[in-house]
Short mmCIF file of C-alpha atoms and ligand atoms in Angstrom, two decimals:
data_model
loop_
_atom_site.label_atom_id
_atom_site.label_comp_id
_atom_site.label_asym_id
_atom_site.label_seq_id
_atom_site.Cartn_x
_atom_site.Cartn_y
_atom_site.Cartn_z
CA MET A 177 -68.06 -85.36 -123.91
CA THR A 178 -65.06 -85.08 -126.69
CA GLN A 179 -62.05 -85.67 -125.87
CA HIS A 180 -58.80 -86.41 -128.74
CA PRO A 181 -56.36 -88.55 -127.94
CA ILE A 182 -53.05 -86.32 -127.37
CA ILE A 183 -54.48 -82.94 -126.90
CA ARG A 184 -55.51 -82.51 -123.64
CA PRO A 185 -56.89 -80.15 -121.02
CA GLN A 186 -55.19 -79.98 -117.95
CA PRO A 187 -56.30 -81.92 -114.97
CA GLY A 188 -58.73 -81.61 -113.07
CA ILE A 189 -60.44 -79.47 -116.05
CA LEU A 190 -62.99 -82.55 -117.49
CA ASP A 191 -63.92 -82.64 -114.04
CA ILE A 192 -66.24 -79.12 -114.11
CA ALA A 193 -69.42 -79.33 -114.19
CA PRO A 194 -70.30 -76.49 -116.12
CA TYR A 195 -71.83 -73.88 -113.84
CA GLN A 196 -76.08 -73.19 -113.97
CA GLY A 197 -77.15 -69.66 -113.75
CA GLY A 198 -81.20 -69.04 -112.83
CA GLU A 199 -83.15 -70.28 -116.55
CA SER A 200 -85.03 -66.93 -117.90
CA ARG A 201 -87.51 -68.72 -120.13
CA LEU A 202 -90.71 -71.16 -119.59
CA ASP A 203 -92.61 -72.46 -122.82
CA GLY A 204 -95.45 -71.44 -123.56
CA HIS A 205 -95.11 -67.74 -120.75
CA GLU A 206 -94.28 -63.93 -122.20
CA GLN A 207 -94.02 -62.99 -119.64
CA VAL A 208 -92.34 -64.47 -116.62
CA LEU A 209 -91.77 -63.54 -113.16
CA LYS A 210 -87.84 -64.65 -113.02
CA LEU A 211 -86.69 -65.22 -109.31
CA SER A 212 -83.73 -68.26 -110.08
CA SER A 213 -80.91 -65.84 -109.91
CA ASN A 214 -81.35 -62.87 -107.27
CA GLU A 215 -81.43 -59.66 -108.93
CA ASN A 216 -82.15 -56.06 -108.29
CA PRO A 217 -86.15 -55.83 -109.00
CA PHE A 218 -85.36 -52.56 -109.18
CA GLY A 219 -82.72 -52.10 -112.03
CA PRO A 220 -79.73 -50.15 -111.39
CA SER A 221 -80.16 -46.86 -110.15
CA PRO A 222 -80.76 -44.18 -112.82
CA LYS A 223 -77.66 -42.42 -112.75
CA ALA A 224 -75.84 -45.68 -113.07
CA LEU A 225 -78.18 -45.77 -116.36
CA ALA A 226 -76.71 -42.58 -117.53
CA ALA A 227 -72.68 -43.33 -117.27
CA TYR A 228 -73.21 -45.99 -119.03
CA ALA A 229 -75.35 -44.04 -122.11
CA ASP A 230 -72.51 -41.19 -121.58
CA ALA A 231 -69.93 -43.90 -121.43
CA ALA A 232 -70.95 -45.30 -125.97
CA ARG A 233 -68.49 -41.88 -126.23
CA SER A 234 -65.35 -43.04 -125.75
CA LEU A 235 -65.68 -46.28 -126.50
CA HIS A 236 -62.49 -45.72 -129.19
CA ARG A 237 -60.21 -45.56 -126.07
CA TYR A 238 -58.95 -48.06 -123.74
CA PRO A 239 -60.37 -48.02 -120.74
CA ASP A 240 -59.01 -46.96 -117.44
CA GLY A 241 -56.79 -50.28 -116.71
CA ASN A 242 -56.18 -48.96 -113.27
CA HIS A 243 -59.71 -49.03 -111.94
CA ALA A 244 -58.82 -45.54 -110.28
CA ALA A 245 -62.09 -43.95 -109.84
CA LEU A 246 -64.26 -46.42 -109.58
CA ARG A 247 -61.68 -48.02 -106.65
CA ALA A 248 -61.55 -44.88 -104.82
CA ALA A 249 -65.08 -44.19 -105.09
CA ILE A 250 -65.53 -48.07 -103.34
CA ALA A 251 -62.92 -46.86 -101.85
CA GLU A 252 -64.68 -43.55 -100.31
CA ILE A 253 -68.72 -44.51 -100.25
CA HIS A 254 -67.39 -47.96 -97.99
CA GLY A 255 -64.56 -46.52 -95.26
CA LEU A 256 -61.25 -48.87 -97.43
CA ASP A 257 -58.38 -47.89 -98.93
CA ALA A 258 -57.73 -47.68 -102.08
CA GLY A 259 -55.21 -49.10 -102.42
CA ARG A 260 -56.00 -52.24 -101.84
CA ILE A 261 -59.27 -52.51 -103.91
CA ILE A 262 -59.55 -54.68 -106.96
CA CYS A 263 -62.50 -54.71 -109.48
CA GLY A 264 -63.22 -57.78 -111.59
CA ALA A 265 -65.76 -58.81 -114.07
CA GLY A 266 -68.21 -60.28 -111.53
CA SER A 267 -66.86 -61.35 -108.31
CA ASP A 268 -66.22 -64.25 -109.96
CA GLU A 269 -62.95 -63.18 -112.08
CA ILE A 270 -61.69 -62.04 -107.95
CA ILE A 271 -62.73 -65.76 -107.31
CA ALA A 272 -60.73 -66.99 -109.77
CA PHE A 273 -58.17 -64.49 -110.06
CA LEU A 274 -57.77 -65.70 -105.93
CA THR A 275 -57.57 -69.52 -107.22
CA GLN A 276 -55.13 -68.86 -109.58
CA THR A 277 -53.19 -66.94 -107.73
CA TYR A 278 -52.80 -69.32 -104.41
CA ALA A 279 -54.17 -72.79 -105.42
CA GLY A 280 -53.33 -75.40 -108.37
CA PRO A 281 -51.89 -78.92 -108.03
CA GLY A 282 -51.44 -80.82 -104.84
CA SER A 283 -53.63 -78.05 -102.54
CA GLU A 284 -57.12 -78.10 -101.10
CA VAL A 285 -59.53 -75.48 -100.90
CA ILE A 286 -62.47 -76.28 -98.47
CA HIS A 287 -66.34 -74.65 -99.25
CA THR A 288 -68.84 -75.47 -97.61
CA GLU A 289 -71.72 -77.97 -98.72
CA HIS A 290 -73.99 -75.73 -99.65
CA GLY A 291 -71.87 -73.14 -100.63
CA PHE A 292 -71.79 -70.64 -104.18
CA GLY A 293 -70.82 -73.15 -106.68
CA MET A 294 -67.84 -70.71 -108.77
CA TYR A 295 -65.63 -72.07 -105.49
CA ARG A 296 -65.74 -74.81 -106.71
CA ILE A 297 -65.37 -73.98 -110.80
CA SER A 298 -62.74 -71.77 -109.89
CA ALA A 299 -60.55 -74.65 -107.40
CA LEU A 300 -60.56 -76.99 -110.27
CA ALA A 301 -59.69 -75.11 -113.05
CA ALA A 302 -56.77 -74.23 -111.55
CA GLY A 303 -55.70 -77.72 -110.58
CA ALA A 304 -56.70 -77.84 -107.22
CA THR A 305 -58.79 -80.22 -105.43
CA PRO A 306 -62.47 -78.85 -104.13
CA VAL A 307 -62.96 -80.06 -100.34
CA SER A 308 -66.65 -79.81 -99.26
CA VAL A 309 -67.50 -79.34 -95.47
CA PRO A 310 -70.52 -79.97 -94.56
CA GLU A 311 -72.73 -76.85 -92.14
CA ALA A 312 -75.06 -77.43 -89.43
CA GLU A 313 -78.89 -77.35 -90.05
CA ARG A 314 -77.70 -74.27 -93.29
CA ARG A 315 -75.15 -72.87 -91.81
CA THR A 316 -71.38 -72.76 -91.88
CA ASN A 317 -69.44 -74.64 -89.00
CA VAL A 318 -66.50 -73.42 -88.08
CA ASP A 319 -65.65 -76.69 -86.05
CA ALA A 320 -65.87 -78.63 -89.29
CA ILE A 321 -63.30 -75.97 -90.97
CA LEU A 322 -60.88 -76.03 -88.87
CA ALA A 323 -61.39 -80.01 -89.06
CA ALA A 324 -60.81 -80.13 -93.15
CA ALA A 325 -58.12 -77.65 -93.01
CA ASN A 326 -55.28 -78.48 -93.04
CA GLU A 327 -50.93 -77.09 -94.57
CA ARG A 328 -52.36 -78.11 -98.26
CA THR A 329 -55.47 -76.04 -97.67
CA ALA A 330 -54.82 -72.96 -99.51
CA LEU A 331 -58.45 -71.72 -99.92
CA VAL A 332 -61.06 -71.21 -97.55
CA PHE A 333 -64.60 -69.18 -98.94
CA ILE A 334 -67.03 -69.24 -97.22
CA ALA A 335 -70.41 -66.26 -98.72
CA ASP A 336 -71.45 -64.52 -95.48
CA PRO A 337 -74.55 -64.12 -95.87
CA ASN A 338 -74.79 -67.26 -97.76
CA ASN A 339 -76.32 -68.58 -100.66
CA PRO A 340 -78.73 -70.13 -100.65
CA THR A 341 -79.62 -70.45 -97.22
CA GLY A 342 -79.22 -66.86 -97.11
CA THR A 343 -77.64 -67.62 -92.67
CA MET A 344 -75.38 -65.45 -91.24
CA ILE A 345 -72.77 -66.70 -89.10
CA GLU A 346 -71.42 -64.76 -86.70
CA ARG A 347 -68.99 -62.42 -85.80
CA ALA A 348 -66.46 -64.47 -83.47
CA GLU A 349 -66.38 -67.50 -85.43
CA ILE A 350 -65.97 -65.64 -88.38
CA ALA A 351 -62.32 -63.95 -85.85
CA ARG A 352 -62.73 -67.65 -84.35
CA LEU A 353 -61.35 -68.85 -88.24
CA ALA A 354 -59.21 -65.95 -89.23
CA GLU A 355 -57.15 -66.74 -86.22
CA SER A 356 -56.95 -70.85 -86.63
CA LEU A 357 -57.10 -72.11 -89.91
CA PRO A 358 -52.84 -73.27 -90.48
CA PRO A 359 -50.99 -70.65 -91.24
CA ARG A 360 -50.63 -70.93 -95.40
CA THR A 361 -54.15 -70.83 -95.64
CA LEU A 362 -56.07 -67.56 -96.46
CA LEU A 363 -60.20 -67.18 -95.71
CA VAL A 364 -62.08 -65.67 -98.68
CA LEU A 365 -65.38 -63.88 -97.24
CA ASP A 366 -67.63 -63.81 -99.95
CA GLY A 367 -69.56 -60.45 -99.58
CA ALA A 368 -72.09 -60.48 -102.48
CA TYR A 369 -75.31 -59.68 -100.35
CA ALA A 370 -73.35 -57.46 -98.27
CA GLU A 371 -75.00 -54.25 -98.90
CA TYR A 372 -78.57 -56.30 -97.24
CA VAL A 373 -77.89 -55.94 -94.34
CA PRO A 374 -78.26 -53.37 -92.45
CA ASP A 375 -74.92 -51.61 -90.44
CA PHE A 376 -73.06 -54.72 -92.22
CA ASP A 377 -68.91 -53.90 -93.83
CA GLY A 378 -68.85 -57.78 -95.36
CA HIS A 379 -65.81 -58.28 -92.29
CA ALA A 380 -63.69 -55.27 -93.86
CA SER A 381 -62.24 -54.88 -90.26
CA LEU A 382 -61.47 -58.53 -90.27
CA VAL A 383 -59.29 -57.28 -93.29
CA ASP A 384 -58.01 -54.24 -92.11
CA ALA A 385 -57.09 -56.56 -88.14
CA ARG A 386 -55.87 -59.89 -90.45
CA ASP A 387 -53.29 -60.57 -92.45
CA ASN A 388 -55.51 -63.86 -93.82
CA VAL A 389 -58.04 -62.56 -94.94
CA VAL A 390 -60.05 -61.53 -98.32
CA MET A 391 -62.93 -60.41 -99.11
CA THR A 392 -65.19 -60.48 -102.86
CA ARG A 393 -68.16 -57.46 -103.02
CA THR A 394 -70.38 -57.42 -106.00
CA PHE A 395 -72.67 -54.94 -108.13
CA SER A 396 -74.74 -57.93 -109.33
CA LYS A 397 -77.03 -57.69 -106.81
CA ILE A 398 -78.59 -54.90 -105.34
CA HIS A 399 -76.77 -52.51 -107.58
CA GLY A 400 -78.78 -54.07 -109.92
CA LEU A 401 -75.46 -54.36 -112.46
CA GLY A 402 -75.35 -58.66 -113.51
CA GLY A 403 -75.78 -57.85 -117.21
CA LEU A 404 -72.88 -55.88 -116.95
CA ARG A 405 -70.45 -58.03 -115.01
CA VAL A 406 -69.07 -56.13 -111.69
CA GLY A 407 -66.72 -57.30 -108.68
CA TRP A 408 -63.98 -56.44 -106.68
CA GLY A 409 -62.07 -57.27 -103.73
CA TYR A 410 -60.25 -55.44 -100.32
CA GLY A 411 -57.34 -57.28 -98.84
CA PRO A 412 -54.34 -56.86 -97.12
CA ALA A 413 -51.59 -55.76 -99.29
CA HIS A 414 -50.12 -58.92 -99.87
CA VAL A 415 -52.58 -60.59 -101.45
CA ILE A 416 -54.21 -57.17 -103.64
CA ASP A 417 -50.01 -57.01 -105.47
CA ALA A 418 -49.68 -60.42 -106.27
CA ILE A 419 -53.49 -61.44 -107.20
CA ASN A 420 -53.59 -57.38 -110.05
CA ARG A 421 -50.48 -59.47 -111.30
CA VAL A 422 -52.49 -62.47 -113.03
CA ARG A 423 -55.04 -59.41 -113.93
CA GLY A 424 -55.31 -58.10 -117.55
CA PRO A 425 -54.22 -54.61 -117.58
CA PHE A 426 -58.69 -54.45 -118.87
CA ASN A 427 -60.66 -56.52 -117.52
CA LEU A 428 -62.81 -54.19 -117.09
CA GLY A 429 -64.95 -52.18 -120.13
CA THR A 430 -65.62 -48.54 -119.65
CA PRO A 431 -68.86 -49.05 -119.55
CA GLN A 432 -68.45 -51.16 -116.91
CA LEU A 433 -66.46 -48.82 -114.82
CA ALA A 434 -68.29 -45.74 -115.64
CA ALA A 435 -71.93 -47.30 -114.45
CA ALA A 436 -70.30 -49.40 -111.37
CA GLU A 437 -68.62 -45.57 -110.16
CA ALA A 438 -72.69 -43.71 -110.65
CA ALA A 439 -74.18 -47.36 -108.93
CA ILE A 440 -72.72 -46.74 -105.85
CA GLY A 441 -72.00 -43.37 -105.28
CA ASP A 442 -76.23 -43.09 -105.27
CA THR A 443 -76.49 -44.42 -101.67
CA ASP A 444 -79.92 -43.44 -101.63
CA TYR A 445 -80.45 -45.74 -104.67
CA THR A 446 -78.95 -48.73 -102.58
CA ALA A 447 -80.61 -47.79 -99.07
CA HIS A 448 -83.98 -47.55 -100.64
CA CYS A 449 -83.64 -50.71 -102.36
CA ARG A 450 -82.56 -52.84 -99.20
CA ALA A 451 -85.84 -50.87 -97.43
CA GLU A 452 -88.20 -52.51 -100.20
CA ASN A 453 -85.83 -55.87 -99.87
CA ALA A 454 -86.49 -56.51 -95.94
CA ARG A 455 -89.46 -55.35 -96.97
CA ASN A 456 -90.81 -57.42 -99.01
CA ARG A 457 -88.52 -60.31 -97.78
CA GLU A 458 -90.06 -60.29 -93.99
CA ARG A 459 -93.79 -60.80 -95.89
CA LEU A 460 -93.09 -63.73 -98.14
CA ALA A 461 -91.16 -65.85 -95.60
CA SER A 462 -94.43 -64.91 -93.24
CA GLY A 463 -96.59 -65.93 -96.34
CA LEU A 464 -95.48 -68.89 -96.63
CA ALA A 465 -94.93 -69.90 -92.98
CA GLU A 466 -98.44 -69.96 -92.16
CA ILE A 467 -99.39 -71.49 -95.39
CA GLY A 468 -96.61 -74.60 -93.18
CA VAL A 469 -93.14 -73.70 -95.81
CA PRO A 470 -90.44 -72.28 -92.95
CA SER A 471 -87.75 -70.75 -94.47
CA ASP A 472 -84.86 -69.64 -92.20
CA PRO A 473 -84.45 -66.06 -90.95
CA SER A 474 -82.30 -64.31 -94.01
CA GLU A 475 -80.08 -62.09 -95.02
CA ALA A 476 -79.69 -61.48 -98.19
CA ASN A 477 -82.39 -61.34 -100.64
CA PHE A 478 -83.70 -64.25 -101.49
CA ILE A 479 -84.91 -67.03 -99.36
CA LEU A 480 -84.47 -70.43 -98.91
CA ALA A 481 -88.66 -72.26 -98.48
CA ARG A 482 -88.30 -75.52 -97.60
CA PHE A 483 -90.80 -78.33 -97.81
CA GLY A 484 -92.06 -81.66 -96.49
CA SER A 485 -89.55 -84.08 -99.35
CA VAL A 486 -87.87 -83.59 -102.64
CA ALA A 487 -91.29 -84.65 -104.59
CA GLU A 488 -92.91 -81.99 -102.83
CA ALA A 489 -90.55 -79.11 -103.84
CA GLU A 490 -90.10 -80.46 -107.59
CA ALA A 491 -94.01 -80.60 -107.12
CA CYS A 492 -94.01 -77.27 -106.08
CA ASP A 493 -91.21 -76.07 -108.72
CA ALA A 494 -93.57 -77.64 -111.62
CA ALA A 495 -96.80 -75.31 -110.34
CA LEU A 496 -94.71 -72.08 -110.17
CA ARG A 497 -93.36 -72.49 -113.89
CA ARG A 498 -97.47 -73.83 -114.72
CA ARG A 499 -97.98 -69.46 -113.44
CA GLY A 500 -94.76 -68.69 -115.39
CA ILE A 501 -93.14 -68.23 -112.49
CA ILE A 502 -89.57 -69.36 -112.61
CA VAL A 503 -87.74 -70.07 -109.18
CA ARG A 504 -84.20 -71.88 -107.81
CA LYS A 505 -84.09 -75.66 -107.52
CA VAL A 506 -80.57 -76.15 -105.40
CA ALA A 507 -80.61 -80.27 -105.51
CA GLY A 508 -76.92 -79.03 -107.14
CA TYR A 509 -76.47 -77.25 -103.37
CA ASN A 510 -77.18 -80.48 -101.38
CA LEU A 511 -81.22 -78.65 -100.43
CA PRO A 512 -83.32 -81.01 -102.39
CA GLN A 513 -86.13 -80.47 -100.22
CA ALA A 514 -85.58 -76.82 -100.81
CA LEU A 515 -86.85 -73.15 -103.38
CA ARG A 516 -84.77 -70.75 -103.62
CA ILE A 517 -87.38 -67.79 -104.39
CA THR A 518 -85.38 -64.16 -104.15
CA ILE A 519 -87.20 -61.42 -103.58
CA GLY A 520 -89.53 -59.45 -105.73
CA ASP A 521 -91.05 -56.01 -105.91
CA ALA A 522 -93.58 -56.33 -103.31
CA LYS A 523 -96.65 -57.34 -106.41
CA ALA A 524 -94.19 -60.45 -106.59
CA VAL A 525 -93.77 -61.16 -103.28
CA GLU A 526 -98.06 -60.95 -103.58
CA ARG A 527 -97.62 -63.57 -106.68
CA VAL A 528 -95.52 -66.20 -105.37
CA ILE A 529 -97.11 -66.11 -102.26
CA GLU A 530 -100.92 -66.84 -103.68
CA ALA A 531 -99.10 -70.01 -106.48
CA ILE A 532 -97.11 -71.18 -103.16
CA THR A 533 -101.10 -71.27 -101.35
CA ASP A 534 -103.11 -72.77 -104.49
CA PHE A 535 -100.58 -75.45 -104.51
CA VAL A 536 -100.11 -76.40 -100.59
CA GLN A 537 -104.16 -76.67 -100.71
CA VAL A 538 -104.17 -79.07 -103.88
CA ARG A 539 -101.92 -81.11 -102.97
CA ALA A 540 -103.81 -81.73 -98.62
C1 PLP B 193 -74.79 -63.94 -106.89
C2 PLP B 193 -73.09 -64.63 -106.59
C3 PLP B 193 -71.90 -63.66 -106.68
C4 PLP B 193 -71.99 -62.04 -107.59
O1 PLP B 193 -71.65 -63.29 -108.83
P1 PLP B 193 -70.75 -62.47 -109.14
O2 PLP B 193 -69.77 -62.54 -110.28
O3 PLP B 193 -70.78 -60.76 -108.70
O4 PLP B 193 -72.63 -62.27 -109.91
C5 PLP B 193 -70.77 -63.94 -105.87
N1 PLP B 193 -70.46 -64.79 -104.49
C6 PLP B 193 -72.09 -65.17 -104.32
C7 PLP B 193 -72.05 -65.95 -102.97
C8 PLP B 193 -73.91 -65.02 -104.80
O5 PLP B 193 -74.90 -65.61 -105.38
#
């Protein structure tokens, strides 16, 4: 690390370990099968691609800083109040707005043991103290969160379904958490994978019912636009008003706004991706279970495959790499005996099952 003797960043900044994204390259392999970042194997809706191309004609114009058309489209599809939606450069930016606005030196930000890495990074970036709370068998434990929460707790981040576990929390438990948190604490429910769950609103109804709950969503997963960087949040008016003050007026460009609007409007395509994912996820989970590699029931577009030991998980990762398949090691999420595998298309799923079957047989 390079440090200057006098010119120093704010406290906390140098404690940040940079976010590790899923790898996409393997030496010696021209065509890798990338199953490390929970990307949609089918890509975005053709309508989103057309809108993106069309936006090229107006690149000399500043974008609509109010995001009015995109917010209206989101509101219509999800039955929400457009006035309480905020859009950002990925949900990462919404998470950053929330920590910047509500957390700072002296305050604490709770995330769960196996929770998404950006919560900790954003908390440190804001000068706050991240607090990791244990899970119970890879599931969010509301009592443990309540035990850790106090008058310094500014935010509690929970992803539902969670990444990298794929598990969900019962609705009544989330409602109990929202009800029981200290009065100054905001509960942030990250619904990056909400669209994969049939008939699930990502807890939008809880947001509507309370003044201390915010929901974040993304176009990076089911909408297949991870490279574009668009996410959004939905919350009570007092929160949306505050975080809009820290948002740069032109945080999203015209192609982002146009492509996201078209993507969310293509509900047939979204339904198609959801159905394909459910079918392929079932096949992958049962194919691996049959050869002795269990996973928790996942509601998302990945499964967390568990191995007998850390060495076993690492050896399987290496065996997959030799075949040009990249999955995600999750030791950094305190799950060193597991590998997170994104659900690819049907062919990709068969390739993974075959590779892990061979691995298991060689080790036996
Ligand atoms: C992938 C993911 C996101 C999405 O981040 P973007 O910045 O919108 O791409 C958010 N939360 C979780 C838990 C995720 O896994």
